[in-house]
Structure formats: C-alpha cells, structure tokens
Tab-separated table of C-alpha atoms in Angstrom:
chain	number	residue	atom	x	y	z
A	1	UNK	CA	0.000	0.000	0.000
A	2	UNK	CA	1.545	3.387	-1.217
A	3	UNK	CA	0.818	6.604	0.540
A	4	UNK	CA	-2.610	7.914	1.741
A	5	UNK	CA	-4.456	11.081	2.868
A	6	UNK	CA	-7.254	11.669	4.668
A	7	UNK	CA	-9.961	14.646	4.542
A	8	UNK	CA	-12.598	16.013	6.487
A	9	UNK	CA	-15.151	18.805	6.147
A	10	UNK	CA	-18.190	18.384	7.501
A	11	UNK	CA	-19.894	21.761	5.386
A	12	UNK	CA	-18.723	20.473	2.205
A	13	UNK	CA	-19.526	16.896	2.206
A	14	UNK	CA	-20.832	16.019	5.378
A	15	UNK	CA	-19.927	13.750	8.269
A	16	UNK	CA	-17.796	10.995	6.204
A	17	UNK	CA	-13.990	10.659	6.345
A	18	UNK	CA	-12.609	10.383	3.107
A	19	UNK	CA	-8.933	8.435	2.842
A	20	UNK	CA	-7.250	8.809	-0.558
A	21	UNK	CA	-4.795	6.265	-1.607
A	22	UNK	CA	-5.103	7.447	-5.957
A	23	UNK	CA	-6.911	10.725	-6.727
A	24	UNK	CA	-6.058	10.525	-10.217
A	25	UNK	CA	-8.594	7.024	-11.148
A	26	UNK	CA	-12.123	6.705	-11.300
A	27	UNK	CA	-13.325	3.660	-9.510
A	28	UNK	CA	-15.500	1.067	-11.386
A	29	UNK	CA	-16.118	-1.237	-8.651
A	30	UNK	CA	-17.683	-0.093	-4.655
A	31	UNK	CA	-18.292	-2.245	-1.886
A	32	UNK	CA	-19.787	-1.548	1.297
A	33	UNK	CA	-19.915	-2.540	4.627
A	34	UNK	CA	-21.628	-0.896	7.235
A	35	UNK	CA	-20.611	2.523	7.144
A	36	UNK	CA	-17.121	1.595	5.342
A	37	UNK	CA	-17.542	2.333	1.848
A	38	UNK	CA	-14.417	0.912	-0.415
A	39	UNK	CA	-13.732	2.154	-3.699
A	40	UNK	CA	-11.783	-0.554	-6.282
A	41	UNK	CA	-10.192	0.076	-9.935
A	42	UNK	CA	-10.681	-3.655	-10.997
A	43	UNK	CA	-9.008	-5.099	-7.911
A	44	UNK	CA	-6.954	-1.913	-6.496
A	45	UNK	CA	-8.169	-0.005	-3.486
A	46	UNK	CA	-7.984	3.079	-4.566
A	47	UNK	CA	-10.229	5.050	-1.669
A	48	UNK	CA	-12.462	4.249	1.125
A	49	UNK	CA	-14.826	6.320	2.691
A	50	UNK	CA	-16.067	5.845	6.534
A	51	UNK	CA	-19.653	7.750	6.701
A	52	UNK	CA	-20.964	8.985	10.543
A	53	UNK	CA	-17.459	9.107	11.583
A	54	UNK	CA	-18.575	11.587	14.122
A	55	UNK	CA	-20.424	9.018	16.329
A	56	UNK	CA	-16.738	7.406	17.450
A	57	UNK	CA	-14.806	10.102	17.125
A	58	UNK	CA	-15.106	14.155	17.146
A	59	UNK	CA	-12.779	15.137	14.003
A	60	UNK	CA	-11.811	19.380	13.891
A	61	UNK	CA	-10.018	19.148	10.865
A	62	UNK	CA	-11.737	21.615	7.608
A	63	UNK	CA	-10.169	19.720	4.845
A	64	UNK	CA	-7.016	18.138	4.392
A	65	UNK	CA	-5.585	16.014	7.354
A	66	UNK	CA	-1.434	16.304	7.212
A	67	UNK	CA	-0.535	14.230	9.805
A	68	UNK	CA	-2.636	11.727	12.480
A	69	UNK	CA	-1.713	10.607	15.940
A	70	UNK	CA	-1.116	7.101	17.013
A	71	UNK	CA	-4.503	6.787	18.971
A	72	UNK	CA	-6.606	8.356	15.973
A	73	UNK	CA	-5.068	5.560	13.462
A	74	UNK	CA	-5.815	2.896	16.185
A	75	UNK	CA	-9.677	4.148	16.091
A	76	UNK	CA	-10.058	4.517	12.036
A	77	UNK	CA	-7.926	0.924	11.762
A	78	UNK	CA	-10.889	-0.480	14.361
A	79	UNK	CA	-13.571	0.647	12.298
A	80	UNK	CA	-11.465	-1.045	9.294
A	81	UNK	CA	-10.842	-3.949	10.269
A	82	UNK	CA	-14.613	-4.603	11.729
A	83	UNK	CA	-15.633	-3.946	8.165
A	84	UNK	CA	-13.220	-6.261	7.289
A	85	UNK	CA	-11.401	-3.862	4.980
A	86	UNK	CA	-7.047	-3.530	4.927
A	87	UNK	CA	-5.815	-1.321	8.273
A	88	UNK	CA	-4.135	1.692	7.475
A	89	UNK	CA	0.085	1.249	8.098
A	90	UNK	CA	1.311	4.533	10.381
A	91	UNK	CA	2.357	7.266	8.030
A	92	UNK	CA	4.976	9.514	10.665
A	93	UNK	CA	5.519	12.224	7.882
A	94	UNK	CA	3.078	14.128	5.962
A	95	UNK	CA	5.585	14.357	2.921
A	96	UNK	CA	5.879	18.457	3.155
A	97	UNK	CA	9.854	19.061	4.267
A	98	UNK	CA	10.888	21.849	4.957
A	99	UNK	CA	13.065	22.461	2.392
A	100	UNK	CA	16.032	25.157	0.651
A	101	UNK	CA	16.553	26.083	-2.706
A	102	UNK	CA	20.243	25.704	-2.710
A	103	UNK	CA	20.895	26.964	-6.793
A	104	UNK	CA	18.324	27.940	-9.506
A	105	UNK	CA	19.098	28.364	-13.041
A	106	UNK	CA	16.616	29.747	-15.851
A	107	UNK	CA	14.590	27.016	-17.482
A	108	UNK	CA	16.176	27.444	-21.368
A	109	UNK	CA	12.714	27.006	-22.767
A	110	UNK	CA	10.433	29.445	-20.770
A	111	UNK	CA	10.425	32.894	-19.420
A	112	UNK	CA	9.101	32.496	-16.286
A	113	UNK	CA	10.416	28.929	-15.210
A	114	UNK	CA	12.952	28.102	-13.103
A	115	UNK	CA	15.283	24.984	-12.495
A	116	UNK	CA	15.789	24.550	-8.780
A	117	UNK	CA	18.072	22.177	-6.800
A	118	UNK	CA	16.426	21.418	-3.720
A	119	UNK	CA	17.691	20.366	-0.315
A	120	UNK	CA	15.076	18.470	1.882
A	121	UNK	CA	18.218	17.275	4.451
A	122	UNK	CA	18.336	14.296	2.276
A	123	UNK	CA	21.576	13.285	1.242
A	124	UNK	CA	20.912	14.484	-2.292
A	125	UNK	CA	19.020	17.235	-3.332
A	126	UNK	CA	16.168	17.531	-5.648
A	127	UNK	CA	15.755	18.954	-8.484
A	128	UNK	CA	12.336	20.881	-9.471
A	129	UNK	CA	10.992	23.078	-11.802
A	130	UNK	CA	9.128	26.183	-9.966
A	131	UNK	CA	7.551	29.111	-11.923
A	132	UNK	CA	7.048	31.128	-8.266
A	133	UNK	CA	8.021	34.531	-8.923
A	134	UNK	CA	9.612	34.570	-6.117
A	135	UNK	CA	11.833	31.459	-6.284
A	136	UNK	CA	15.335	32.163	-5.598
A	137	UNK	CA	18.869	30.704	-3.955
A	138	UNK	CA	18.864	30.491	-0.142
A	139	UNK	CA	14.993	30.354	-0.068
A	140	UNK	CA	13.533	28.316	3.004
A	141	UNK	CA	10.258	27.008	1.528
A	142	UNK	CA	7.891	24.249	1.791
A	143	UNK	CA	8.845	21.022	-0.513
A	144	UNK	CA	5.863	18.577	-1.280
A	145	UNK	CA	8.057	15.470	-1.941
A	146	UNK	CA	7.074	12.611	-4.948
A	147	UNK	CA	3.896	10.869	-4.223
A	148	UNK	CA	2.871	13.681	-1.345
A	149	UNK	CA	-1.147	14.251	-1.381
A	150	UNK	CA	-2.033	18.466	-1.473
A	151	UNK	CA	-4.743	19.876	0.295
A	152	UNK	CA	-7.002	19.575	-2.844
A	153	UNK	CA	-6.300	16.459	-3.290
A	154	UNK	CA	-3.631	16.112	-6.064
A	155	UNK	CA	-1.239	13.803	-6.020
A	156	UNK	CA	2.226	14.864	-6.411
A	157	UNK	CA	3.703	12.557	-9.704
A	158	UNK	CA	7.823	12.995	-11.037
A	159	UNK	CA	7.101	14.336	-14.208
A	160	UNK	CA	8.716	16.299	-16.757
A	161	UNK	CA	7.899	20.341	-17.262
A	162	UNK	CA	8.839	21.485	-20.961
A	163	UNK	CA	11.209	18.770	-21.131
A	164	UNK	CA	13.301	18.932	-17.697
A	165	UNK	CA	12.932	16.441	-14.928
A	166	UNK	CA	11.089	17.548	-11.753
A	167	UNK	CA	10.817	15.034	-8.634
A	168	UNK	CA	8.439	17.194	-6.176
A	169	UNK	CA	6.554	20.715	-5.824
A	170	UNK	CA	7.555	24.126	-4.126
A	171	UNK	CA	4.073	25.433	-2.329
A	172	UNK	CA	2.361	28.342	-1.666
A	173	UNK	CA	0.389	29.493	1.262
A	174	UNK	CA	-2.514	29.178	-0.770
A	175	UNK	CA	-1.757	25.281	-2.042
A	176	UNK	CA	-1.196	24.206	1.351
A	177	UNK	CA	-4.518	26.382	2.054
A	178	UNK	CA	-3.307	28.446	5.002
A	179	UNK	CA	-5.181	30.497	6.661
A	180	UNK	CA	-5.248	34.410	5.335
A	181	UNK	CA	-2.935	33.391	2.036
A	182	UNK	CA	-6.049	32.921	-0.242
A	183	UNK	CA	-5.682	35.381	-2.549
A	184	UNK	CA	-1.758	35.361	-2.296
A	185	UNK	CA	1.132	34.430	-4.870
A	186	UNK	CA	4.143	32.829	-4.388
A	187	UNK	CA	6.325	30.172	-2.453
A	188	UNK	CA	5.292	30.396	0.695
A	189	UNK	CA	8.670	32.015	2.400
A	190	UNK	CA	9.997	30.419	6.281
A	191	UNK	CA	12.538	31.205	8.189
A	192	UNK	CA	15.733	29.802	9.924
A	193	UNK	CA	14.154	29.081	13.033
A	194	UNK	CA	12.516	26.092	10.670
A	195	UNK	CA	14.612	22.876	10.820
A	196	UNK	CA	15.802	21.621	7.308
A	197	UNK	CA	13.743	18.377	6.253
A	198	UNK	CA	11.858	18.503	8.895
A	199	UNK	CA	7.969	17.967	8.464
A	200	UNK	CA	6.228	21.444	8.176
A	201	UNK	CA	3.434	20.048	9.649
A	202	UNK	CA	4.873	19.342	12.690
A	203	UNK	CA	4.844	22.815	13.770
C-alpha cells in the first residue's frame, strides 16, 4: 500500500472521512460494509470512505488532514478492520519538508520557469521546476516530496515540465490552504528558526 491522505469537512460533504490512496482514477467497482464504503479500480483499493465518523470520534479538521496521531489511526484501523477492509500502516511524515533552494538556473525554454536544486536534508538534493516569482537561492520554503497528497487532493507525480525532470513541488500558502494566504502568490517564504527536512506540519 503506497501513501494515503485523509480529509474532512463536515460543510462540504458532510460527516464521512474520506482516505485517498489514488486521486487521479475513477473507480468502477464499490463495496460496502456498514458505514465503510471501499472504492476498487478492478481489484486496487484506490479510496475508502467511513460515513458517521462523528459518532466514534469528534474530528476538527476543515479539509485536508497532514498528519494523524497514534490513537486516531488505532480508532479509524478499528472501524477497518470490523468492516473487514485492509488497516491503514502509520504514516509519521506528511511528505511536506521543509526544504532550501540551494541553486536555480533559468529554465532554457520558458520565461518564467525556473530549475531549482532542492535540499530536503536528504543526502541528495532535488531537483524541481518552480515558476514562483519569487523562487530564488537560499529560499527556506515548503517542498511537497514525490507521491505527497495536497490539500485539494492532487497527487504529487515525477514528471517532466517542458522537457526537464522535476521530482516534487515548491508550495504556496494558498496550495497548502493556510489560513489568510487565499488570494496570495508565491512560495510560501519560512525562516531559519525552521529545521531543514523537517515535516512542516509538525509545527
């Protein structure tokens, strides 16, 4: 089982805790069980959801869910395994580093693109193409590492951008939807007292 995430927001789609292990299929097969509802391409689990979650547990979270404790995962693997659907494995990091861009060069094929080596205290770098205005060297940002889930849901796939490898995403306030940075542009900019590759969530 690859990576999940979970969501929950109770005005949007009502009580039901969705957990996302591939936003990018559409199922063609759903089975349920009890209040467990698991969603299949052919014979892949691709999502479950977990309706009237709020009669075993009180969840506060408005959306996207970075990081879970140990006694939450022991609750939603309870309901899981009574429904006799696969327990969740512990996920310690949310897959956001802190991160710093350590070079940038201009991407030769775009005006506004740039090529940026990456270090999420990893013992190499990565590299990633950004087209934040204001990307530069010595940034402390937030890194969404290779198969990390965003806030709305995306998946984050090593791809190539006009030709040039990229293996993660630089985020806004906005993607990581914090609070008061709705309308604004750009990398979302830390400072030192953030530890390198450490999990922005954690603060």
């Amino acid at each position: 089982m690859n990576r999940y995430a979970l969501y929950y927001d109770y005005e949007s789609i009502g009580d039901v805790l969705l957990i996302v292990f591939d936003s990018n299929t559409i199922p063609n097969v759903i089975k349920r069980n009890n209040d467990v509802v698991s969603l299949y391409k052919d014979d892949k689990l691709i999502g479950i959801n977990i309706f009237n979650i709020s009669k075993i547990m009180k969840i506060k979270a408005k959306g996207y869910i970075p990081l879970v404790s140990d006694r939450v995962l022991e609750v939603i693997n309870t309901i899981l395994k009574n429904s006799n659907v696969t327990e969740l494995p512990a996920q310690k990091e949310s897959g956001f580093r802190v991160a710093k861009i350590v070079d940038i060069e201009e991407h030769p094929d775009s005006e506004h693109l740039h090529i940026c080596t990456v270090d999420i205290g990893e013992k190499e770098p990565l590299q990633i193409v950004c087209g934040a205005f204001n990307a530069r060297k010595d940034l402390i940002c937030v890194c969404a590492t290779p198969y990390t889930f965003m806030p709305n849901g995306q998946s984050i796939i090593p791809n190539k951008l006009l030709g040039i490898d990229s293996y993660g995403m630089l985020c806004s306030g906005r993607e990581l939807n914090l609070e008061g940075y709705e309308g604004k542009k750009g990398l979302l900019e830390l400072d030192e007292s953030y530890t390198l590759g450490s999990d922005f969530w954690s603060y």
